[in-house]
Coordinates of N, CA and C in Angstrom, one line a residue:
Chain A
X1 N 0.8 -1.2 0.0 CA 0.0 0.0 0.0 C 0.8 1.2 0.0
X2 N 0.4 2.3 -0.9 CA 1.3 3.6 -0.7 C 1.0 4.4 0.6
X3 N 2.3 4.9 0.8 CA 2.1 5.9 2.4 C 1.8 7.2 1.8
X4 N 2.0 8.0 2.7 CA 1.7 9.5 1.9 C 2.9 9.9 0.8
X5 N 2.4 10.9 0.3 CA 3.1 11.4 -0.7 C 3.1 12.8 -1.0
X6 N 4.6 13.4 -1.1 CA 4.0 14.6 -1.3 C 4.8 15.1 -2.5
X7 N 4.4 16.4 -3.0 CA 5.6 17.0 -4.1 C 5.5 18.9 -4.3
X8 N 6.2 19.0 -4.8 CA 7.3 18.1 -5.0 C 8.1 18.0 -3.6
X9 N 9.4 17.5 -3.9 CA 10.2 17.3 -3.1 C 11.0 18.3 -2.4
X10 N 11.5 18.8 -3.6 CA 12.4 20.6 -2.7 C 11.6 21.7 -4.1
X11 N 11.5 22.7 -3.5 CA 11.4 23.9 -4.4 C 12.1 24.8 -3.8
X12 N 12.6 25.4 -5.4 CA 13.5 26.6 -4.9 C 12.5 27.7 -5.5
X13 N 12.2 28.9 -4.9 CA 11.2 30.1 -5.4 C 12.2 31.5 -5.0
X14 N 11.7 32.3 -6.2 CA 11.9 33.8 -5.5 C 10.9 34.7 -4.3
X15 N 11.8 35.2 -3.4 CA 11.1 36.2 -2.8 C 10.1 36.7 -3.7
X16 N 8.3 36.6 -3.2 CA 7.5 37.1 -3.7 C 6.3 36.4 -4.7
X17 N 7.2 35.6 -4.7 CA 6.5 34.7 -6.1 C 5.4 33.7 -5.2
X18 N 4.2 33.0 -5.9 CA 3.2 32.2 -5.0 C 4.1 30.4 -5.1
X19 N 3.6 29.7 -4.1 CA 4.2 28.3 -4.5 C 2.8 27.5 -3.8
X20 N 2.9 26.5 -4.4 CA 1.5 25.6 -3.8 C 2.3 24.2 -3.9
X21 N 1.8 23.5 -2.5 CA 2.3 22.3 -1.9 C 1.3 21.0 -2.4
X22 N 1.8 20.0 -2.6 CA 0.8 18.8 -2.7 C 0.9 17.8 -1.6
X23 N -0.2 17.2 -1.8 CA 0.1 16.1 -0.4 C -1.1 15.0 -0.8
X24 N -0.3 13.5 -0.8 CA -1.3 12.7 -0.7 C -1.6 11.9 -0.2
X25 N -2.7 11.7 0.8 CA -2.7 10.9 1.8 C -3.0 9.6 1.7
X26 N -3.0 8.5 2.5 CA -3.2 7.4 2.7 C -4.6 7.2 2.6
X27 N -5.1 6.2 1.3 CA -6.4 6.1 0.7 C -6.9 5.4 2.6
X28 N -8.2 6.2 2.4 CA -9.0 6.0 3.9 C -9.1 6.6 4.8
X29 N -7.9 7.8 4.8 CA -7.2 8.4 6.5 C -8.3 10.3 6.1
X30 N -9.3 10.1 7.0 CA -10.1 10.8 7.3 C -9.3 12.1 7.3
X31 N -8.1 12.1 8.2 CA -7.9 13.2 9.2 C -6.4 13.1 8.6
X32 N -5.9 14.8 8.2 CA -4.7 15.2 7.4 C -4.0 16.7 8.2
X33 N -2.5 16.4 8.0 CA -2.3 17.7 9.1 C -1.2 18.1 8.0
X34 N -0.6 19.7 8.4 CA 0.2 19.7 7.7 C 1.4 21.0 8.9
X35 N 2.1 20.4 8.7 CA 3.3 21.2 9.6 C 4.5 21.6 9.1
X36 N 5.4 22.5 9.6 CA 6.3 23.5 8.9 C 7.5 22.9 10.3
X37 N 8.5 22.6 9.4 CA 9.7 22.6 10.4 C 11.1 23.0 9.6
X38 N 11.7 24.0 10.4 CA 13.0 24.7 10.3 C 13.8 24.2 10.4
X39 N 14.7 25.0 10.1 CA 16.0 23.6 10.2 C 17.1 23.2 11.4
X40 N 16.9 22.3 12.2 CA 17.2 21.8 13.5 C 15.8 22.3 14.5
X41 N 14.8 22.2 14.1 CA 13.4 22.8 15.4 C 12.4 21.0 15.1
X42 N 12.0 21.6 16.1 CA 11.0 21.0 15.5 C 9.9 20.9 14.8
X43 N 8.5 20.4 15.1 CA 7.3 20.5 13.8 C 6.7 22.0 15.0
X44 N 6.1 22.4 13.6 CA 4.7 23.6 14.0 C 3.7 23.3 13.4
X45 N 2.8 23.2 13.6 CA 1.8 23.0 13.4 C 0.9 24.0 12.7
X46 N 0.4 23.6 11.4 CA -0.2 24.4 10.6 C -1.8 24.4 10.4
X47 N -2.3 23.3 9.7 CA -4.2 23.0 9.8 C -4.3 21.7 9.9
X48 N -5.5 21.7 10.3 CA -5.6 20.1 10.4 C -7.0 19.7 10.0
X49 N -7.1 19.2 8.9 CA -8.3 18.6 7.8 C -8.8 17.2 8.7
X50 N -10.4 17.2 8.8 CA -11.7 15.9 8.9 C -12.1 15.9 7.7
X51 N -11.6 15.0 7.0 CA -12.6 15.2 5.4 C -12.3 16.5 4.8
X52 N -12.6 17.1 4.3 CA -12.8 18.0 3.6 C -12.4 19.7 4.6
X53 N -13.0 19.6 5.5 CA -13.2 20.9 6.3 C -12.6 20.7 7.3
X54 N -11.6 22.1 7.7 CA -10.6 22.8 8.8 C -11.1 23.1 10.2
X55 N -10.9 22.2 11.1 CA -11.8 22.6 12.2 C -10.7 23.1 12.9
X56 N -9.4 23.0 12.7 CA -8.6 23.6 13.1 C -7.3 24.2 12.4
X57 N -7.0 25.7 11.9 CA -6.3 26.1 11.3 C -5.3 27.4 12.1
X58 N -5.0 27.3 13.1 CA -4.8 27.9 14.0 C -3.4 28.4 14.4
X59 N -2.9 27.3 13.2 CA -1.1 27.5 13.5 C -1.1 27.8 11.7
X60 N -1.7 28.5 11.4 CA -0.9 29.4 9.9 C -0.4 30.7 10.4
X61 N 0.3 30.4 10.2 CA 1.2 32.3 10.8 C 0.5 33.1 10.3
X62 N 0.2 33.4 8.8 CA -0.3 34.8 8.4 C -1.4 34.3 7.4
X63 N -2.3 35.4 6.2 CA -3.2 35.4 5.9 C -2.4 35.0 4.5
X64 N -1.0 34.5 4.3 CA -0.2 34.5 3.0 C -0.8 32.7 2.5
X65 N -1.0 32.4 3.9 CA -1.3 30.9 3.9 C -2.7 30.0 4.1
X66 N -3.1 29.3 3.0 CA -4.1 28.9 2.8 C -3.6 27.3 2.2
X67 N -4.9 26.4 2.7 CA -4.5 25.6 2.9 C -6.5 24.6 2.1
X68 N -6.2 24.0 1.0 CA -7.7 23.4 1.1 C -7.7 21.7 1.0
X69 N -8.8 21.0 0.8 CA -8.9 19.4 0.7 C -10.1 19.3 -0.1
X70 N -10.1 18.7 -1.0 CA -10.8 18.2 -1.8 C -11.4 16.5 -1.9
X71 N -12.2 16.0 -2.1 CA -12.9 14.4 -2.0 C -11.6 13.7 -1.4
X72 N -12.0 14.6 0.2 CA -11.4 14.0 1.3 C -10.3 12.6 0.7
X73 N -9.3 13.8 0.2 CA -8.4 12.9 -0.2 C -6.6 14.3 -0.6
X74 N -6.5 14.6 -1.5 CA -5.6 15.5 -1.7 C -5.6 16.7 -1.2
X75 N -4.7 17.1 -0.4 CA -4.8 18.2 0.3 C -3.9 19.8 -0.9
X76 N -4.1 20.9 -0.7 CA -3.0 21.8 -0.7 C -2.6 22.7 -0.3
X77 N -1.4 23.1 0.2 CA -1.2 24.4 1.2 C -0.4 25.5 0.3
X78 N -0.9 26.2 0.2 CA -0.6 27.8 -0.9 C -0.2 28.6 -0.3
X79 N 1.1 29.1 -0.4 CA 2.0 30.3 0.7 C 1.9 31.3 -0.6
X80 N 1.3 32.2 -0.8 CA 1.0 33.7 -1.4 C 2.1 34.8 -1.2
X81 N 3.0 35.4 -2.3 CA 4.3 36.3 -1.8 C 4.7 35.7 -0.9
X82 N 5.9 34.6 -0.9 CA 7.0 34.3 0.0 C 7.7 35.2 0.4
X83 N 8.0 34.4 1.4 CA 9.2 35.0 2.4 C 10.2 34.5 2.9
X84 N 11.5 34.8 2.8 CA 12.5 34.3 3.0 C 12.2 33.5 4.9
X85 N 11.7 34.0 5.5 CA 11.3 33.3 6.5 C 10.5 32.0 6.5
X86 N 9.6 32.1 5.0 CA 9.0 30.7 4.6 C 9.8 29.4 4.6
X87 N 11.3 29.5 4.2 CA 12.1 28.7 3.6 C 12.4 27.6 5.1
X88 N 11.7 26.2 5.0 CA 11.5 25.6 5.8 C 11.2 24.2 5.0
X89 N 11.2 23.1 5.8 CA 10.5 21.6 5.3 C 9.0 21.8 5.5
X90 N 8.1 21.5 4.6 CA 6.5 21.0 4.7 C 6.6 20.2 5.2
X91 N 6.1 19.3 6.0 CA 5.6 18.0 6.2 C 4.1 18.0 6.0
X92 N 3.6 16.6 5.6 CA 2.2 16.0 5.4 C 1.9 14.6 6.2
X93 N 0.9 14.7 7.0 CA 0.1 13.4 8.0 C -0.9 13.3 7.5
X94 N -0.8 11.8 7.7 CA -2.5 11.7 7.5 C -2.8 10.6 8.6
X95 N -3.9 10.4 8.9 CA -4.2 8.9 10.4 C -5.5 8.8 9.6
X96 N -6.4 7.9 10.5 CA -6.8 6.4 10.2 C -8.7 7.8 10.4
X97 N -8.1 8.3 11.8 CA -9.3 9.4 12.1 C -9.5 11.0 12.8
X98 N -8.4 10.1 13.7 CA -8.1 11.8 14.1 C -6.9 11.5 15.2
X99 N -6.5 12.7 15.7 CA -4.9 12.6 16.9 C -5.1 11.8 17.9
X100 N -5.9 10.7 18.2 CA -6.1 9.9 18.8 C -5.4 8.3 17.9
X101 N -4.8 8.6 16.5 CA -4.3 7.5 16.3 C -3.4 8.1 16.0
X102 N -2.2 6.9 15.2 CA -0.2 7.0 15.4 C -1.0 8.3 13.7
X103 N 0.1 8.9 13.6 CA 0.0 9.6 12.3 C 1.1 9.3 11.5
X104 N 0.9 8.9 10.2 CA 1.7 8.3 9.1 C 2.3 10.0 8.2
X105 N 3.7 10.3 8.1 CA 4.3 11.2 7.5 C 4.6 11.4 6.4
X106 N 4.2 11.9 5.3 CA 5.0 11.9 3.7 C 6.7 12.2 4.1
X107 N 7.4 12.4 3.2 CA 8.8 12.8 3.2 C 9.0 14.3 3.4
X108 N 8.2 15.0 2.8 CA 8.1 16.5 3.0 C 8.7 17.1 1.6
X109 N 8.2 18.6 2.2 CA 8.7 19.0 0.2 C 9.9 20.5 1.2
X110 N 10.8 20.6 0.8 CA 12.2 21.7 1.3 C 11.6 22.7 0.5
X111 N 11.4 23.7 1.0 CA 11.2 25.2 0.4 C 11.9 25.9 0.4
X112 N 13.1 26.4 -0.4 CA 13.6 27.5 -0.3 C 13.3 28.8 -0.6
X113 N 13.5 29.8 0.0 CA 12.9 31.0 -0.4 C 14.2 32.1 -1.0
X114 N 14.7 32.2 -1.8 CA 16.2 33.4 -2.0 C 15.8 34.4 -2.4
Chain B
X1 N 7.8 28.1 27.9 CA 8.0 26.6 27.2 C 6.9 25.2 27.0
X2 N 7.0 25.4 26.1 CA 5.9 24.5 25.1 C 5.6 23.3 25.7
X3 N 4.4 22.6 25.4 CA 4.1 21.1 25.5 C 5.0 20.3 24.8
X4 N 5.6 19.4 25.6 CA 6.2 18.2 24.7 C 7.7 18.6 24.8
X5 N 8.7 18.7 26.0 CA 10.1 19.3 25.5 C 10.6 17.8 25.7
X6 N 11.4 17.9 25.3 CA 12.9 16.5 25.0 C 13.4 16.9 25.6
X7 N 13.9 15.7 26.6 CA 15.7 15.9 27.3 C 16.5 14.6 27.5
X8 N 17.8 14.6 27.1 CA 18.7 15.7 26.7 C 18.2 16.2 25.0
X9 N 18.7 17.1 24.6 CA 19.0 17.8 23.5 C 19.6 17.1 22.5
X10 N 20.8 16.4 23.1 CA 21.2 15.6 22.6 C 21.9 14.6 22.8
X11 N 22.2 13.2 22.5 CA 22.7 12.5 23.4 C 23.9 11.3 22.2
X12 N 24.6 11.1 22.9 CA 25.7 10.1 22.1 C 26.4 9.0 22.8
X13 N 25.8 7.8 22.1 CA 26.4 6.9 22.7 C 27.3 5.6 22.1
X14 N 27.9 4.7 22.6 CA 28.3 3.7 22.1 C 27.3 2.1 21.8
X15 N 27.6 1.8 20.3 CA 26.6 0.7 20.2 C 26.0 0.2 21.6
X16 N 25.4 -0.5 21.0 CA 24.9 -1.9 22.3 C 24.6 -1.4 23.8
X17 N 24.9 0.1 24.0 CA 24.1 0.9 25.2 C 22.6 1.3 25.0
X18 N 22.3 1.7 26.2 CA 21.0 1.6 26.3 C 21.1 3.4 25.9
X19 N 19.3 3.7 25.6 CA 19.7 5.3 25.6 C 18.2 5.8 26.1
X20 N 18.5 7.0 26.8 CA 16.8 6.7 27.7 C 16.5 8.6 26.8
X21 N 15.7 8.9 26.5 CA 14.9 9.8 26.6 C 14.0 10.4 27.4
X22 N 13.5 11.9 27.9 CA 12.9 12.1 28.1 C 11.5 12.9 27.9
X23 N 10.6 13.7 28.5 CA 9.7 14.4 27.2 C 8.7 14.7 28.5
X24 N 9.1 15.5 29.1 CA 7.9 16.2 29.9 C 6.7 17.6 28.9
X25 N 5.5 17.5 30.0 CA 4.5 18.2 29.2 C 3.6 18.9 29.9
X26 N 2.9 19.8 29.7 CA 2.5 20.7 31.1 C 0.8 20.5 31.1
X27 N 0.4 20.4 30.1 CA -1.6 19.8 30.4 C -1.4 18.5 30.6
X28 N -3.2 18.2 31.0 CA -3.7 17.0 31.0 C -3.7 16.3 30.1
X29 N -3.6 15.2 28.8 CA -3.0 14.8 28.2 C -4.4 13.5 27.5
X30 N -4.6 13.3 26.6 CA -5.0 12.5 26.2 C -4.3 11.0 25.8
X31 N -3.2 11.2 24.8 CA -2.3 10.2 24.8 C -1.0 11.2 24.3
X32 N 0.1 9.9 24.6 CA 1.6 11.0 24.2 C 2.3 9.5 22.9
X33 N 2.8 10.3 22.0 CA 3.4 9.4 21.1 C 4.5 9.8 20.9
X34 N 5.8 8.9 20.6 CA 7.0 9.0 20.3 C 7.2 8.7 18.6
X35 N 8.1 9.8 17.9 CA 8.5 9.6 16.4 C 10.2 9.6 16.7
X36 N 10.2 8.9 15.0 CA 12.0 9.5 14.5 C 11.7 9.9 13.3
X37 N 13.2 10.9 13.5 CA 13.2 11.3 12.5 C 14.6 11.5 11.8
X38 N 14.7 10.7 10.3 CA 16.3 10.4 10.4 C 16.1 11.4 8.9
X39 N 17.0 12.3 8.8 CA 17.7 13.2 7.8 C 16.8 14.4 7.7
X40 N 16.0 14.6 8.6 CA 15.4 16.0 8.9 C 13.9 15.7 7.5
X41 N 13.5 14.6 7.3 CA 12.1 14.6 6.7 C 11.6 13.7 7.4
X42 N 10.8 12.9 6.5 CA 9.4 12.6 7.4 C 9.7 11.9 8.6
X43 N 8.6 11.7 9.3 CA 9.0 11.5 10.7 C 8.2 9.9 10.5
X44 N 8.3 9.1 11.4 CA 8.3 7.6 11.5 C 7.5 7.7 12.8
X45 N 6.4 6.8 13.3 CA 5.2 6.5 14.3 C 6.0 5.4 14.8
X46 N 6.5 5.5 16.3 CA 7.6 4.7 16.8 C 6.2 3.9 18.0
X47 N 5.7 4.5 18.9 CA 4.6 3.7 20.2 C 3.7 5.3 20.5
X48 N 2.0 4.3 20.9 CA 1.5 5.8 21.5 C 1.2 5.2 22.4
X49 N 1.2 6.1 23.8 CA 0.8 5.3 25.0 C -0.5 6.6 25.3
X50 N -1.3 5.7 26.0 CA -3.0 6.3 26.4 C -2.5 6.8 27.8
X51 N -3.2 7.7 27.9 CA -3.6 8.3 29.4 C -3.0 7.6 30.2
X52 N -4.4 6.2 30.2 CA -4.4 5.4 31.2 C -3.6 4.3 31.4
X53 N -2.6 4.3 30.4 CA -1.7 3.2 30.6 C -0.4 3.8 31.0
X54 N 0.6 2.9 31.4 CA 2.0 3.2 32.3 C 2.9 3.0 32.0
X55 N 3.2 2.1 30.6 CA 4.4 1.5 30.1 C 4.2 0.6 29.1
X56 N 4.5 0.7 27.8 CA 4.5 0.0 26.6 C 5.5 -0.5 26.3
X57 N 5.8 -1.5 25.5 CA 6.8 -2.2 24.9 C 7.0 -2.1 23.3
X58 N 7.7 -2.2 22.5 CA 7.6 -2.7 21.3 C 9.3 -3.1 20.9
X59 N 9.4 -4.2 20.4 CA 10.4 -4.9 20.4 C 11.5 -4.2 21.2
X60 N 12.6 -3.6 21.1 CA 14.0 -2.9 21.6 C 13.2 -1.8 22.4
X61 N 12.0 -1.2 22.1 CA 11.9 0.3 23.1 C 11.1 -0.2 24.0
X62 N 11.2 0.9 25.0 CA 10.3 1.0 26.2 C 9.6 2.3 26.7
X63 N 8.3 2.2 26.5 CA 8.0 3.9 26.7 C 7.0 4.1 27.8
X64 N 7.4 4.7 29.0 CA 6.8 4.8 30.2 C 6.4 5.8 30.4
X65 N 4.8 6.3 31.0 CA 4.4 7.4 31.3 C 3.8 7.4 32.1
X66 N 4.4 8.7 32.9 CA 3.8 8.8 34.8 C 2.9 10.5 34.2
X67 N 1.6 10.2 34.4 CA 0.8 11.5 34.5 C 0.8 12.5 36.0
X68 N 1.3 11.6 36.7 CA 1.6 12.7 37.9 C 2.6 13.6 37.5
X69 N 3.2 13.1 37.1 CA 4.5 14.3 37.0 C 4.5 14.8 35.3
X70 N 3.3 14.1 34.4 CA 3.4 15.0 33.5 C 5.0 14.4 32.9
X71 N 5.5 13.4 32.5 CA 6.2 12.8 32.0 C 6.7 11.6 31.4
X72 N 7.4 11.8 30.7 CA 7.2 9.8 29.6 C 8.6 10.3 29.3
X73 N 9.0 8.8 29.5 CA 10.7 8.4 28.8 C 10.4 7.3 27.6
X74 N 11.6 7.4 26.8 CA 11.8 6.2 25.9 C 12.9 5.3 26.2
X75 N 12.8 4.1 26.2 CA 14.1 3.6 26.1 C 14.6 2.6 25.3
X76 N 15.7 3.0 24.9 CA 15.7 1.8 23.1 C 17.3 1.6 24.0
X77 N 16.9 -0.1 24.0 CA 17.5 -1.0 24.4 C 18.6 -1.5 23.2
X78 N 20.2 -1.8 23.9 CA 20.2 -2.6 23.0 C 21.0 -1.6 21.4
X79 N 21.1 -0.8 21.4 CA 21.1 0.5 20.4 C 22.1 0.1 19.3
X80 N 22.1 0.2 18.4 CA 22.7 0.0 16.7 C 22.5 1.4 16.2
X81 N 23.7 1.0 15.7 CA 24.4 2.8 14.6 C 23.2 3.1 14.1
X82 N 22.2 2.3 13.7 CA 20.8 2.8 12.5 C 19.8 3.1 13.3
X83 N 20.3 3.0 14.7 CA 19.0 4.3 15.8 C 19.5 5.5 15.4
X84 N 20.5 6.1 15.2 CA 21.1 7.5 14.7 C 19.7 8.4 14.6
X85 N 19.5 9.1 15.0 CA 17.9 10.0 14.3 C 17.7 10.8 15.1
X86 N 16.4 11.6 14.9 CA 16.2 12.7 16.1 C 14.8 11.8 16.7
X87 N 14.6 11.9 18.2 CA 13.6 11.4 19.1 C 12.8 12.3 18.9
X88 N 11.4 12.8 18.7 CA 10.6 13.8 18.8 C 9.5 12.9 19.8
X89 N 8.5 13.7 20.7 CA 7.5 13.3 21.6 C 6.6 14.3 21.1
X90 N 5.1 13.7 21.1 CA 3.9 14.1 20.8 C 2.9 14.2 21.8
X91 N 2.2 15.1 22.5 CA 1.3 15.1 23.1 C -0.4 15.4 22.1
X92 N -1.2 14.6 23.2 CA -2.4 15.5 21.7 C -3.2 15.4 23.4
X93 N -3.6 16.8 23.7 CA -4.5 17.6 24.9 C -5.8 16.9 24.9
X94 N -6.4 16.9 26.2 CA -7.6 16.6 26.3 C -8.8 17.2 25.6
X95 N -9.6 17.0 24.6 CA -10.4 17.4 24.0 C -9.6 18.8 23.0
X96 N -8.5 18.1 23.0 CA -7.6 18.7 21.6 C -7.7 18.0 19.8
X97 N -7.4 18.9 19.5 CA -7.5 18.4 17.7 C -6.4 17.4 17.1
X98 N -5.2 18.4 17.8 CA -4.3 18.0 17.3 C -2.8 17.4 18.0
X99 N -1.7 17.2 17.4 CA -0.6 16.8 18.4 C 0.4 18.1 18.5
X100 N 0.8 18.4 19.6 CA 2.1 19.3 19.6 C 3.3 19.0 19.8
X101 N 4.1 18.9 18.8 CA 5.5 18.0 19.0 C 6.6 19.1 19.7
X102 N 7.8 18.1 20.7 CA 8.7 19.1 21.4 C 9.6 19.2 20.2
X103 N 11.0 19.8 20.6 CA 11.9 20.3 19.7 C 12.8 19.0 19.2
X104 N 12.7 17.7 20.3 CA 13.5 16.5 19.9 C 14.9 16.6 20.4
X105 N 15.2 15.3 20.8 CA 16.5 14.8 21.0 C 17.2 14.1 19.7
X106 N 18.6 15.1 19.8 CA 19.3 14.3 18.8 C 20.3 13.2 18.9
X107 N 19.9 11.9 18.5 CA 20.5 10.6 18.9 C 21.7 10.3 18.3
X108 N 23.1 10.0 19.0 CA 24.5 9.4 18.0 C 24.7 8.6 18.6
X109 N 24.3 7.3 17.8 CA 24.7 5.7 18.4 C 26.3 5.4 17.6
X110 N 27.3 5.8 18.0 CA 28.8 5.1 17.3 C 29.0 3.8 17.4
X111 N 29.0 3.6 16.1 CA 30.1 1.7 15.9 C 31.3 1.5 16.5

């Protein structure tokens, strides 16, 4: 069975320019998160998708960052005019239903920002 | 300081030693889960332990959690160069959504 998946893998962008994340979760897994980690920190937490709808979005830093899900299955997170402060690893979860089970990890996509 | 910190920071040891983790957390807690994470991407679902339980096993680790004190250790018995990784701990709050991970311990098992 495939685990998650995301892409790409690394992007390199200019300051200012928009970039959009993919992620694909594990056919079945209701419940999808998506988190930002810098380099040597650990995860932050960004939104966290039931099916389709964000019941909690509460760790997007700014209004740059939007994040949707479609037939509760592919997610995307759209960072609008980067910032060299964006320049960070994505990570993508997805579980079985919600933070009450283990959460399975894509590889993540490296964002450079220059 | 955040739910979920690692201690030590970091730790280095020689094969075939044991290596204990720790991972205190400041709410009430629904369950707390242990990851790795080897080259700074995706992270790996190592054991989740419930509230109500006190110590899990899974093959080489041991993951113990005392709610009085708001604390859970790992212990990976037994250690091989290919433990190398960073330890991260997961808390997910009572009638919370999601998990908050600490900053992680970073592991060096030498051959």
């Amino acid at each position: 069975g495939a685990g998650v998946s995301q892409s790409p893998s690394n992007k390199v962008t200019e300051k200012g320019k928009d970039v959009e994340l993919r992620c694909d979760p594990i056919s079945g897994h209701t419940a999808l998160y998506w988190y930002r980690q810098r380099l040597g920190q650990g995860l932050e937490f960004l939104i966290y998708f039931q099916g389709n709808s964000a019941p909690d979005k509460s760790g997007l830093p700014s209004d740059r960052f939007s994040a949707e899900r479609t037939g509760e299955s592919v997610s995307t997170l759209t960072i609008q005019r980067t910032q060299q402060e964006d320049s960070a690893v994505y990570l993508c979860a997805s579980s079985l239903r919600d933070s009450g089970y283990e959460q399975y990890f894509g590889p993540g996509t490296r964002l450079t920002v220059t | 300081s955040q739910q979920g910190e690692e201690d030590p920071q970091a730790l280095s040891i020689q094969e075939g030693e044991n290596a204990t983790m720790n991972c205190s957390y400041k709410t009430s807690i629904n369950n707390l889960q242990w990851y790795r994470q080897n080259s700074g991407r995706g992270l790996v679902h190592l054991i989740l332990i419930r509230s109500n339980e006190r110590e899990k096993h899974s093959g080489r680790l041991r993951v113990t959690l005392d709610t009085s004190k708001k604390s859970s250790s790992l212990l990976i018995t037994a250690s091989r160069a290919a433990d190398t990784a960073s330890y991260f701990c997961a808390t997910l709050r009572i009638s919370g959504s999601r998990l908050t991970f600490g900053e992680g311990t970073q592991l060096t098992v030498n051959p």
